[in-house]
Coordinates of C-alpha atoms and ligand atoms in Angstrom, one line a residue:
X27 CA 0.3 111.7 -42.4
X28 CA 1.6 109.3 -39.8
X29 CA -0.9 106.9 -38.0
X30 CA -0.5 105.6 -34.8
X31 CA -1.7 102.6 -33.3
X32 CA -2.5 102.4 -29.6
X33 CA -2.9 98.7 -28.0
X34 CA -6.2 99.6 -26.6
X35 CA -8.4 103.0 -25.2
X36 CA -7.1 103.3 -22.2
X37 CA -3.2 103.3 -23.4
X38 CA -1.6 105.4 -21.7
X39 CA 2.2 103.8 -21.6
X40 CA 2.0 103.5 -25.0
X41 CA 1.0 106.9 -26.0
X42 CA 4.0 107.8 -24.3
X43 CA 6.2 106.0 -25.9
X44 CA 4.7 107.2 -29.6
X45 CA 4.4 110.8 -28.1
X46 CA 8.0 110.5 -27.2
X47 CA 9.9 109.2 -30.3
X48 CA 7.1 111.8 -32.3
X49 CA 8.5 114.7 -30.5
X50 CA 12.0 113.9 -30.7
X51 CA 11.5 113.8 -35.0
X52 CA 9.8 116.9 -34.6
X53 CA 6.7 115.2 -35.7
X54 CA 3.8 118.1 -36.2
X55 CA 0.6 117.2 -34.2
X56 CA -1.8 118.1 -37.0
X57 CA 0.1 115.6 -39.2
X58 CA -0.3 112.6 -36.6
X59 CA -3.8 110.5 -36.6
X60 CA -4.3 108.6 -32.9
X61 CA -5.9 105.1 -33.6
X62 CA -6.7 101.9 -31.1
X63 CA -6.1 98.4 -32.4
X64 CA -8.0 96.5 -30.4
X65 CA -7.7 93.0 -31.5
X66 CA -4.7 92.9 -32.1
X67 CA -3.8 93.4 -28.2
X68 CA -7.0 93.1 -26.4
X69 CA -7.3 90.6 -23.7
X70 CA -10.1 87.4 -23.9
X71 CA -13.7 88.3 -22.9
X72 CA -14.9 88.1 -19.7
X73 CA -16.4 85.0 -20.0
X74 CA -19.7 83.5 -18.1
X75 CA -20.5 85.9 -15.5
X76 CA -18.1 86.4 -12.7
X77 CA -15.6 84.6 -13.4
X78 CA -13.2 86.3 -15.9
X79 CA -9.9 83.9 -16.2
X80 CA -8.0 83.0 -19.2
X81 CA -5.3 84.6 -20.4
X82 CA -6.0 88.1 -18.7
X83 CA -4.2 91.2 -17.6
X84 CA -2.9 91.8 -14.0
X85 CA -2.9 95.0 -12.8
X86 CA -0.9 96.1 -9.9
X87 CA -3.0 94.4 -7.3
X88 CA -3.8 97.4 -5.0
X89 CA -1.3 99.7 -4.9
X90 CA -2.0 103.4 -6.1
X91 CA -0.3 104.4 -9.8
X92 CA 3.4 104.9 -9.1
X93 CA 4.1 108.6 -8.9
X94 CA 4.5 110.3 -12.6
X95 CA 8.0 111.0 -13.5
X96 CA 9.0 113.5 -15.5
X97 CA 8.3 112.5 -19.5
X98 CA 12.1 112.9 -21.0
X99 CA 12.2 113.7 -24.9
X100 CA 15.7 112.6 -26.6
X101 CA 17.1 115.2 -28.2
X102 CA 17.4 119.0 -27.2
X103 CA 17.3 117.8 -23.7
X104 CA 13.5 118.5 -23.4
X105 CA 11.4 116.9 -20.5
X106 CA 7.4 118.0 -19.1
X107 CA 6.7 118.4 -15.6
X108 CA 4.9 115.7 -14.0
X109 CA 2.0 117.3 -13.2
X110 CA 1.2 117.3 -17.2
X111 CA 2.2 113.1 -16.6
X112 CA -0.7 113.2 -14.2
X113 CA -2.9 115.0 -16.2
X114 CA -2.4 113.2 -19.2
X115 CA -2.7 110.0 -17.4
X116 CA -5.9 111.1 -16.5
X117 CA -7.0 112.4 -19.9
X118 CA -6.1 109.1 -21.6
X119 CA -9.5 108.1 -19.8
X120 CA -11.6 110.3 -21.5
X121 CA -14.1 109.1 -23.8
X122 CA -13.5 112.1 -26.5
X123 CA -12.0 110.5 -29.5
X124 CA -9.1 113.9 -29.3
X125 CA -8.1 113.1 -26.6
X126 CA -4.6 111.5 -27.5
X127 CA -4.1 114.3 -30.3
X128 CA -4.8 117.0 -27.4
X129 CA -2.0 115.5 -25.1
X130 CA 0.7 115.5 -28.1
X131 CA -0.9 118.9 -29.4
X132 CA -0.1 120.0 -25.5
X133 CA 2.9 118.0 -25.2
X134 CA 4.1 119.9 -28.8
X135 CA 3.4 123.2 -27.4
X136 CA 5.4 122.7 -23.9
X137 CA 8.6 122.9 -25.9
X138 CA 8.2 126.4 -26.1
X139 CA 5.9 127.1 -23.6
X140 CA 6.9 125.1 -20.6
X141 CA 4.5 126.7 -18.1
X142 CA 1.6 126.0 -20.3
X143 CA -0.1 123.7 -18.2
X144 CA -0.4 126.3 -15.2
X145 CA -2.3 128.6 -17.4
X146 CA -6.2 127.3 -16.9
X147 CA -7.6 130.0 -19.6
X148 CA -5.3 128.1 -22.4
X149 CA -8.3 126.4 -24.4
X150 CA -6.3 123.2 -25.1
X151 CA -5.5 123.4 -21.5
X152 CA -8.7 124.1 -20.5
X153 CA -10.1 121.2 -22.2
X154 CA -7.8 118.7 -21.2
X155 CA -8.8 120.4 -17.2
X156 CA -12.4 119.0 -17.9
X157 CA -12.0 115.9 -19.0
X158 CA -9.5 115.2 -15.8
X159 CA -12.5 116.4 -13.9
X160 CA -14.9 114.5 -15.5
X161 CA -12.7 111.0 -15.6
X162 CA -12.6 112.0 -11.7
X163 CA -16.1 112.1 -11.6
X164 CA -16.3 109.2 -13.2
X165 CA -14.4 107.2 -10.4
X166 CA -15.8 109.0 -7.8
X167 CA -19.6 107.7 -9.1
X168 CA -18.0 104.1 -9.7
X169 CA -17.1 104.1 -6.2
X170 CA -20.4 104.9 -5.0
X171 CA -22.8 103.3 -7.1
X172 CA -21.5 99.6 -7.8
X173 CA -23.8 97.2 -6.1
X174 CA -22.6 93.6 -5.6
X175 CA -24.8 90.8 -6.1
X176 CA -24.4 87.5 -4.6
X177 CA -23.7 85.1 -7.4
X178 CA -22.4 82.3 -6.4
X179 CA -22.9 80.6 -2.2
X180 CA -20.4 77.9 -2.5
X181 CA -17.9 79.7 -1.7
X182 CA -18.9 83.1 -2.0
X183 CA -18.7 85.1 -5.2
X184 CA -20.2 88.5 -5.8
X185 CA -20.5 90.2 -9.3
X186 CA -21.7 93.8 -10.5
X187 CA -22.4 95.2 -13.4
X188 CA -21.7 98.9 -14.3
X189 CA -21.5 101.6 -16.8
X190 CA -19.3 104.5 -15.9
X191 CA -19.0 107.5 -18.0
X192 CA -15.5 107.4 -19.0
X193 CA -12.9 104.1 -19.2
X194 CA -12.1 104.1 -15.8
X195 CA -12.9 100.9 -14.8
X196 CA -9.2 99.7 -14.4
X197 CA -8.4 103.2 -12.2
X198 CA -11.3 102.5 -10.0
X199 CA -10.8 98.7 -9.2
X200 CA -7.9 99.1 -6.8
X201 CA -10.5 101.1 -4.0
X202 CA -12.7 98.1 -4.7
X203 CA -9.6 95.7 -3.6
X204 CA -8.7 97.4 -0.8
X205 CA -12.3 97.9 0.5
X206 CA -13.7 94.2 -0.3
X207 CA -10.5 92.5 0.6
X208 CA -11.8 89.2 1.6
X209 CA -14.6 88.7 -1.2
X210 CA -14.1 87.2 -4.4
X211 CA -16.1 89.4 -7.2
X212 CA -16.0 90.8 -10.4
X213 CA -17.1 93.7 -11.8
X214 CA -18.4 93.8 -15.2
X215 CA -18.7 96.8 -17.5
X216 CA -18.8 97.5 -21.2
X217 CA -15.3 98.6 -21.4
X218 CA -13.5 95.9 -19.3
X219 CA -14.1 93.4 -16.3
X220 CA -11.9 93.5 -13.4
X221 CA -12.3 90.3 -10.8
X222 CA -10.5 90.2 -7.2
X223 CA -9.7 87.0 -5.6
X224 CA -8.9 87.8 -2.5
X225 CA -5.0 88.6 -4.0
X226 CA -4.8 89.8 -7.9
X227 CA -6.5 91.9 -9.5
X228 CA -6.9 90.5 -12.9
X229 CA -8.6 92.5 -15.7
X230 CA -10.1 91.2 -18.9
X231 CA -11.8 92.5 -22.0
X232 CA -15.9 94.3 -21.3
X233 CA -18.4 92.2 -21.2
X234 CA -22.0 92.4 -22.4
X235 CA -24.8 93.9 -20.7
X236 CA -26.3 90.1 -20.8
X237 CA -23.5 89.3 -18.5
X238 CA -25.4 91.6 -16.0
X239 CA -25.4 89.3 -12.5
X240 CA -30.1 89.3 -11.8
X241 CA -30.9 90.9 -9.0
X242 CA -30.6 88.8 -5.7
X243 CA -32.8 88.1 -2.5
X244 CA -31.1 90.9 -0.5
X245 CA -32.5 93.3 -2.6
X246 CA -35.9 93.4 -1.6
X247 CA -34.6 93.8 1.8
X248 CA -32.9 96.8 0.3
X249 CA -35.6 98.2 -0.8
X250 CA -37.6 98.3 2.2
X251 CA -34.7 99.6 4.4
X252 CA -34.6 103.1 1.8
X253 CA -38.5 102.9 1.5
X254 CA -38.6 103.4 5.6
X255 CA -35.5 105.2 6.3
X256 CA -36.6 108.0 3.1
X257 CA -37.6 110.8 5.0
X258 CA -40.0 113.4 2.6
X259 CA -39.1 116.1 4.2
X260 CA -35.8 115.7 3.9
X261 CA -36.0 115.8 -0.1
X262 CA -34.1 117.7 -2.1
X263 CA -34.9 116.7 -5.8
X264 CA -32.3 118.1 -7.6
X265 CA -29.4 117.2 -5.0
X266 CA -30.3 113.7 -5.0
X267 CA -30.6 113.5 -9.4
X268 CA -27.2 115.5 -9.4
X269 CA -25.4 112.8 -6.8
X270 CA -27.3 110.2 -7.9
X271 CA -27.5 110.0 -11.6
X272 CA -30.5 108.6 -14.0
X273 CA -27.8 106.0 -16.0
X274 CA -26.5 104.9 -12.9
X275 CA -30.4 104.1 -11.6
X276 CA -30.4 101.2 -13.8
X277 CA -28.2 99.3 -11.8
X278 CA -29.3 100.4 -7.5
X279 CA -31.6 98.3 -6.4
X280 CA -33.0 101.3 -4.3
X281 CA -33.3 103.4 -7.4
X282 CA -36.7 101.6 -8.5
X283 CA -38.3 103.3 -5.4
X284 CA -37.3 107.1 -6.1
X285 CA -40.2 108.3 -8.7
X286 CA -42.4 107.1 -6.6
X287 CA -41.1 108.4 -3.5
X288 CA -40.5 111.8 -4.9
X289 CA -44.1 111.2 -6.4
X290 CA -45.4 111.0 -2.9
X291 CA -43.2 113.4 -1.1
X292 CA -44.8 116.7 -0.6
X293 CA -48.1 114.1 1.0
X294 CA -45.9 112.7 3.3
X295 CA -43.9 115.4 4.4
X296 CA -47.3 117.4 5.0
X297 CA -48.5 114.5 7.2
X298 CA -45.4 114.5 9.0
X299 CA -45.6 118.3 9.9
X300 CA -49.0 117.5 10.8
X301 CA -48.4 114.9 12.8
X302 CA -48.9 116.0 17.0
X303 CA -46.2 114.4 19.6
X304 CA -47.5 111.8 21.8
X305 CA -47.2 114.1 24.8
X306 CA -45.2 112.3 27.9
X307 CA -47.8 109.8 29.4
X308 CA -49.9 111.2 32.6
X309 CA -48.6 109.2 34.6
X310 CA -44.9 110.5 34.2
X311 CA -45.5 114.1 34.3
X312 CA -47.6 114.0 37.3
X313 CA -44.9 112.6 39.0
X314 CA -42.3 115.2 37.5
X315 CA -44.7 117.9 38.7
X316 CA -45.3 116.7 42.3
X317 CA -41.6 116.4 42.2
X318 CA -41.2 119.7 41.0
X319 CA -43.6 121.3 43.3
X320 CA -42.6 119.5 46.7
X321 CA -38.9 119.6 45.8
X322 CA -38.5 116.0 46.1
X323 CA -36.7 116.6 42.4
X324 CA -33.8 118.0 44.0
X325 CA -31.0 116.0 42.5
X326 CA -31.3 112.6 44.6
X327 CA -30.5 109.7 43.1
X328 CA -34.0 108.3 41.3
X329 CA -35.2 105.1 43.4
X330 CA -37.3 103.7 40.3
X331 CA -37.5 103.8 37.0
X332 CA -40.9 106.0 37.1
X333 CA -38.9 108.5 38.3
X334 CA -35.8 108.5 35.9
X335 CA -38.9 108.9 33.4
X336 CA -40.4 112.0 35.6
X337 CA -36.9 113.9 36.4
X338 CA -35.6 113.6 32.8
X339 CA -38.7 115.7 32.1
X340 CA -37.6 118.4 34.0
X341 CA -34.2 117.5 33.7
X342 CA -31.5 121.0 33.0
X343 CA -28.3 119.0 33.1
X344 CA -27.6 120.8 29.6
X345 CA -29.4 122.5 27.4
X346 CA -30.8 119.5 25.5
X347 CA -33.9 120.1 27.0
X348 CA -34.7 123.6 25.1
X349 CA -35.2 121.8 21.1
X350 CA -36.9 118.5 22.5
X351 CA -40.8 117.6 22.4
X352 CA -40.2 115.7 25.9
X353 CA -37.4 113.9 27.3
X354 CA -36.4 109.8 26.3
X355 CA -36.0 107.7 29.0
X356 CA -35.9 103.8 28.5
X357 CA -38.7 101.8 28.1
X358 CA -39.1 97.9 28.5
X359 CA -39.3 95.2 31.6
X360 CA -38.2 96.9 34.7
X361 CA -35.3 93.9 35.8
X362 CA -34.6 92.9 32.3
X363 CA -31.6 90.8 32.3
X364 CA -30.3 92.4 28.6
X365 CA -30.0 96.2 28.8
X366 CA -29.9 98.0 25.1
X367 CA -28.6 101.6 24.7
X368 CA -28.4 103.6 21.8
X369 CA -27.1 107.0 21.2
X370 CA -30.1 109.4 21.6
X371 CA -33.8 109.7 20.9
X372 CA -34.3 110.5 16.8
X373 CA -36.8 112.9 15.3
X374 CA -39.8 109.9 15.6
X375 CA -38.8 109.0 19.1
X376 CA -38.9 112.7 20.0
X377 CA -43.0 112.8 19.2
X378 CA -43.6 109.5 20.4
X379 CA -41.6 109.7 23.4
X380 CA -40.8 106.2 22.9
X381 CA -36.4 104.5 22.1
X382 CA -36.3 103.0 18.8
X383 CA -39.6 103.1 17.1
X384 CA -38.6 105.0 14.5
X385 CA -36.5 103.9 11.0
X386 CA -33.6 102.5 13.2
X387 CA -36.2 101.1 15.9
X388 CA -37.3 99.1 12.6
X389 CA -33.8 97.5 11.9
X390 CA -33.3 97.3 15.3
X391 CA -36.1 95.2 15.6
X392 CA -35.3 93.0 12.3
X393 CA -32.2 92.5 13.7
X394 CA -33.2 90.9 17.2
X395 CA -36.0 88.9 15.6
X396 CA -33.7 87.3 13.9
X397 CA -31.1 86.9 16.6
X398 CA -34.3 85.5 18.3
X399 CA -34.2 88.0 21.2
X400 CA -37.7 88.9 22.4
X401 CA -37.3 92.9 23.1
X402 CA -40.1 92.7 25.4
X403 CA -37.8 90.6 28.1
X404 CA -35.3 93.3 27.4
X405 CA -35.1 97.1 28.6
X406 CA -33.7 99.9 25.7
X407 CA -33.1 103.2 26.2
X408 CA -30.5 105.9 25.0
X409 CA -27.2 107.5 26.3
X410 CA -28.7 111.0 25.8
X411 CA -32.4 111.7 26.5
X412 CA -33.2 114.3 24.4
X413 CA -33.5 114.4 20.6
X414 CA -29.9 116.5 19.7
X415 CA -30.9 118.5 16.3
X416 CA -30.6 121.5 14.3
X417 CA -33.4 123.2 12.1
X418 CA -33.4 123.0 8.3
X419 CA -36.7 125.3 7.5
X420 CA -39.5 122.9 8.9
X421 CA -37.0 119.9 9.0
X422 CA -35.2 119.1 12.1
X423 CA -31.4 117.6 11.0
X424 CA -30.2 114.8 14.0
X425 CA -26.8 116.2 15.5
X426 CA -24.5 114.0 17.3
X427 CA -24.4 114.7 21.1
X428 CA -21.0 115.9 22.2
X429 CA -19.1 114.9 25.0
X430 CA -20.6 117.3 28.1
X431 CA -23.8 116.3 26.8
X432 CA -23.7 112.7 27.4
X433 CA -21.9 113.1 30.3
X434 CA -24.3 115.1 32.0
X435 CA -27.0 112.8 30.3
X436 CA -24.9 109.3 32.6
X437 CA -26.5 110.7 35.2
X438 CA -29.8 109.2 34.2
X439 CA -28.1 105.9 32.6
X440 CA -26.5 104.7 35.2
X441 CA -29.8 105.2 37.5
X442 CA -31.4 103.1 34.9
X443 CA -28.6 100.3 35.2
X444 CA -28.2 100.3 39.0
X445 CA -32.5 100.2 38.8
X446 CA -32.9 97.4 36.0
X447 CA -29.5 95.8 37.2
X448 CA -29.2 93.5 34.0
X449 CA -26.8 91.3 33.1
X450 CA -25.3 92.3 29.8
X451 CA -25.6 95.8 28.4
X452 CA -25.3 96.1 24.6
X453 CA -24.0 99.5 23.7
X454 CA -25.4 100.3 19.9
X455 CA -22.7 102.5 18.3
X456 CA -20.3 104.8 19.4
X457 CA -21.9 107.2 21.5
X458 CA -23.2 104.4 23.4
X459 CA -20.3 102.4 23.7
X460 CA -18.6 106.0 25.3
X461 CA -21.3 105.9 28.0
X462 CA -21.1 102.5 28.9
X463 CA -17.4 101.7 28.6
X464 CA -16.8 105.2 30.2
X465 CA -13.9 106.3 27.7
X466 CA -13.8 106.0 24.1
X467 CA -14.3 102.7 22.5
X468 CA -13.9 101.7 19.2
X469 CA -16.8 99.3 18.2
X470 CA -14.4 97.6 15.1
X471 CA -12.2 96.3 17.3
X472 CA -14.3 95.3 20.0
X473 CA -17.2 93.9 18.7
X474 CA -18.1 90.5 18.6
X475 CA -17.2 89.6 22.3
X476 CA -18.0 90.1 25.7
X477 CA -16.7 92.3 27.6
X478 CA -16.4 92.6 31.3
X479 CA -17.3 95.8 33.3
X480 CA -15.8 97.2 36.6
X481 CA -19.5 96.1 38.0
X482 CA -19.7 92.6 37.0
X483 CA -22.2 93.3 34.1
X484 CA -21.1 92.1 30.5
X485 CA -20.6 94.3 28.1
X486 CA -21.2 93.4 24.3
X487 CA -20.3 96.7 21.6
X488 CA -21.6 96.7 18.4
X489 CA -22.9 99.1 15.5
X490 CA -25.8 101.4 15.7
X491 CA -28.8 100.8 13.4
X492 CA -28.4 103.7 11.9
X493 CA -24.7 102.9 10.7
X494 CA -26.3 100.0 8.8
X495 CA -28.7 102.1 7.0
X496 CA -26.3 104.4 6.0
X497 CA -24.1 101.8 4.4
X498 CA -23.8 102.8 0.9
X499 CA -22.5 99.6 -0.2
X500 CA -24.9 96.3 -0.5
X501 CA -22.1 93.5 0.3
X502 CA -20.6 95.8 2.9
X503 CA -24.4 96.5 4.3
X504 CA -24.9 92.9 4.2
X505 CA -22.1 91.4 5.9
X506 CA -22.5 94.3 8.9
X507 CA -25.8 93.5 9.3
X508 CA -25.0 90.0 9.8
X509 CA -22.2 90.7 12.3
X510 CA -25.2 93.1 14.2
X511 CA -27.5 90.0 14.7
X512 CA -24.6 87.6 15.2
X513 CA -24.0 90.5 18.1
X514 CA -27.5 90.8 19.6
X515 CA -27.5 86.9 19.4
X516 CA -24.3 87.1 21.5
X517 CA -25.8 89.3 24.0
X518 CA -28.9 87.2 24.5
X519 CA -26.8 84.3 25.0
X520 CA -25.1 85.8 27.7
X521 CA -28.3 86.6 28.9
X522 CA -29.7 83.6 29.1
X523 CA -32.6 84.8 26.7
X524 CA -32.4 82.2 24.0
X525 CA -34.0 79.0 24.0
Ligands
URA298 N1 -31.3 106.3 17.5 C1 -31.0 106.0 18.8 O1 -29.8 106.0 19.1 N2 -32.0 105.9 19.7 C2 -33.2 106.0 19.4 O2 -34.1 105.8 20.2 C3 -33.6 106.2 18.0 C4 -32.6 106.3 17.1

C-alpha cells in the first residue's frame, strides 16, 4: 500500500506531481491511499477579522488559471489531453474524500483508453462530470451570494463571511478582485480566507464562524429596499429556493424577510389584482375628448402641459397605447428649473397614472431627500409614456422600450421641455439618457458631470432607480447609490435648488 500525502485539500499541483511519478512505476490505483497533511504545510489562520496577514499564500492576483497543458508521464511516452487537466483541476475541489483516487483511477485507465474522458456514460467519468458541475455551482453561488460588510471606516475595509459547498474559495476570489478593485476586504470561510488590498490577493488558512464580520447599518436599509421592491405576484417559490439556497440564507441580509414574504404572498398578490387604476384625472380626459371631438388633437405642437397630459391619452404614435391602463405624462411644477426623466411608467405608475410612485419612485425619493432636492420644485416624467410589458398569467413582466418606441414617444418629451423650459435635465438610466442626449449614451462614463446640451440646458446622466435595486451585490449597491445622490445633489446645484 503506498500513502500519499497532499499539502492541503485543494492540491492540485501536487497531486500531479504524485499522479505522475505513480504512473510512471506503474503504481495500481487500488494500491494508492490519497491523504492531506495539513499542518504540516498549511498557512497561519486568518487572524482578527479582516485582516488576514502573516506569513500567507499569494495567489496569482487576478489573472484566470493558466491554460492546462497536457499532463506528460515519463516513460512509454504517455501524456492526457488537457481537457482531463481541466477537469481534474476542477475535481480536486470536490468535497468527496475519492476524489484524488478517482483522478489517478481515471488517469490509470487513459493509458489504454485515451478517449475515455469523451465517453459521459463511463461511471468514473460520469462521476468526476458531477462534481466539475457541482464545484461550478459552487462558484457560481459564491459569486452571487457573498455580502460585504463594512468593517472598518478609517480607511475603508469590508469583510464577508461565507460557506460554499465545495473548497472553492481560492477559485472564486479572482472575480471578487477584478469586480471590487478599489476595496480592501476579506472574505472569510471555513476552508480558507482570501483578503484584497487593492493589489494581491493573499490567501490564508479558514477561519471560524466567530470571525463572522455582525451585520452593519446598511443592512436595514437593505432590507427595506427587497421588502418594497418584492412583488407577490411575481413569486415563484421553488425558483427562488433553487437560486437562492437555505445555507446560503444565513449570511443575506435580505434573506430574513423571505418566509415571511412568501407567508404573505398569495394576500398581497390578491390585493394587488384587486386593486382598480386610478383612472386619468377628469380634468385631462375632458380635454383629450374635446380635442378629439373638435379635432384640435390633430398633431400640433401641445401649447401646455394640460395638453401633453390630454394628447398622450389619445396618443397612436406606436402601439404602446394597446397594453397601458392610461398614458404617463410628467407630473410636478409647471417651470421647474430641474427636469427628471426616467425610462417609462412601471406596473404601479400604470394604475396610478402618476411617474415614480412606485418601488423605484421610493428610492428615487430616498435618494433626493438625501441630496436635499425637494421634488416638488422639480418636474419628473418619463421618456416613454406608456407602461411597455408582457403578460405572465395575471402578472404583467416590464419590457424595455425599443428604439421606435421612444422615438415616437420624444414627441411628447420635448413638448414637455420646451413647456417647463428647465435648467438642467437629469436623465435616470439609459433609456433616458437616449432621449435626452439624442444618441446613445453610456451613463458609466458620463456620470458625475454636467453636461451641456445643443439648447443651453445642462444635462446631468446618471443610473436609474431601478439599476440600484437590482444590484446584487451590497458594497457595489452601496457605493452606486452614493454616486446616485452625489448625482441628484449635482443636478440641484446646477439648479440652484439647494440651500
Ligand atoms: N421607472 C421609470 O422609469 N419611470 C417610472 O415612472 C417608474 C419606474
Amino acid at each position: 500500500m503506498r500513502v500519499v500525502r497532499l499539502a492541503s485539500e485543494i492540491d492540485f499541483d501536487g497531486w500531479r506531481v504524485a499522479a505522475r511519478d505513480l504512473r510512471t512505476e506503474g503504481i495500481p490505483p487500488e494500491t494508492i491511499v490519497w491523504t492531506v497533511e495539513r499542518d504540516l504545510f498549511s498557512p497561519p489562520p486568518c487572524g482578527e477579522g479582516a485582516g488576514g496577514g502573516g506569513a500567507s499564500a499569494e495567489m496569482a492576483g487576478s489573472e484566470p488559471s493558466p491554460p492546462p497543458q497536457p499532463l506528460p508521464v515519463r516513460g512509454r511516452g504517455f501524456t492526457v489531453p488537457p481537457a482531463f487537466v481541466e477537469l481534474a483541476r476542477s475535481v480536486v475541489l470536490h468535497r468527496s474524500g475519492e476524489r484524488f483516487a478517482l483522478l489517478y483511477r481515471l488517469l490509470w485507465r487513459l493509458e489504454r483508453e485515451p478517449r475515455l474522458i469523451d465517453n459521459p456514460a463511463d461511471p468514473d467519468v460520469a462521476k468526476a462530470r458531477d462534481m466539475e458541475k457541482a464545484v461550478s455551482r459552487a462558484i457560481h453561488k459564491m459569486h452571487a451570494f457573498v455580502r460585504f460588510r463594512l468593517i472598518e471606516t478609517e480607511p475603508e475595509a469590508y469583510a464577508a463571511w461565507f460557506e460554499p459547498a465545495h473548497r472553492v474559495t481560492e477559485a472564486a476570489a479572482p472575480f471578487f478582485a477584478r469586480r471590487f478593485t478599489t476595496m480592501t476586504w476579506t472574505i472569510l470561510t471555513p476552508d480558507a480566507c482570501v483578503a484584497w488590498d487593492g493589489q494581491t490577493l493573499k490567501v490564508s488558512d479558514g477561519a471560524d464562524p466567530a470571525d463572522a464580520p455582525a451585520e452593519d447599518a446598511q443592512e436595514e436599509l437593505w432590507r427595506t429596499y427587497y421588502a418594497s421592491i418584492f412583488n407577490p405576484a411575481r413569486l415563484n417559490e421553488k425558483m427562488m429556493r433553487q437560486e437562492m439556497p437555505k445555507r446560503y440564507w444565513r449570511n443575506l441580509p435580505e434573506a430574513r424577510l423571505i418566509p415571511q414574504l412568501i407567508e404573505t404572498a398569495q394576500e398581497r398578490a390578491a390585493a394587488m389584482v384587486a386593486a382598480t387604476p386610478s383612472p386619468a384625472p377628469d380634468r385631462v380626459l375632458k380635454a383629450a375628448l374635446r380635442q378629439a371631438r373638435d379635432g384640435s388633437y390633430n398633431g400640433d405642437v401641445p401649447t401646455s402641459l394640460e395638453a401633453v397630459a390630454a394628447g398622450v391619452q389619445l396618443c397612436r404614435r406606436c402601439d404602446l397605447w394597446r397594453d397601458a391602463t392610461q398614458g404617463v405624462s410628467g407630473q410636478g411644477a409647471a417651470h421647474a428649473r430641474l427636469m427628471f426623466v426616467g425610462e417609462q411608467p412601471g406596473d404601479q405608475e400604470d394604475l396610478a397614472g402618476r411617474p415614480f410612485v412606485g418601488p423605484a419612485g421610493q428610492v428615487f425619493d430616498e435618494a433626493l431627500a438625501q441630496a436635499g432636492v425637494p421634488r416638488d420644485r422639480t418636474y419628473v416624467t418619463n421618456a416613454v409614456k406608456h407602461f411597455k410589458h408582457e403578460p405572465r398569467g395575471k402578472r404583467r413582466i416590464h419590457k424595455t422600450p425599443d428604439r421606435g418606441e421612444v422615438q415616437a414617444c420624444r414627441w411628447w418629451l420635448d413638448a414637455e421641455r420646451r413647456l417647463v423650459r428647465p435648467r438642467v435635465i437629469v436623465a435616470l438610466g439609459a433609456t433616458a439618457a437616449h432621449a435626452v442626449m439624442g444618441k446613445a449614451t453610456p451613463i458609466g462614463a458620463n456620470r458625475g458631470k454636467a453636461l451641456q446640451l445643443p439648447d443651453q440646458t445642462r444635462a446631468v446622466l446618471t443610473y436609474h432607480p431601478s439599476f440600484l435595486l437590482r444590484l446584487p451585490d451590497a458594497a457595489a449597491r452601496e457605493r452606486a447609490r452614493a454616486e446616485f445622490v452625489e448625482d441628484l445633489r449635482l443636478a440641484g446645484e446646477l439648479a440652484g435648488l439647494l440651500d
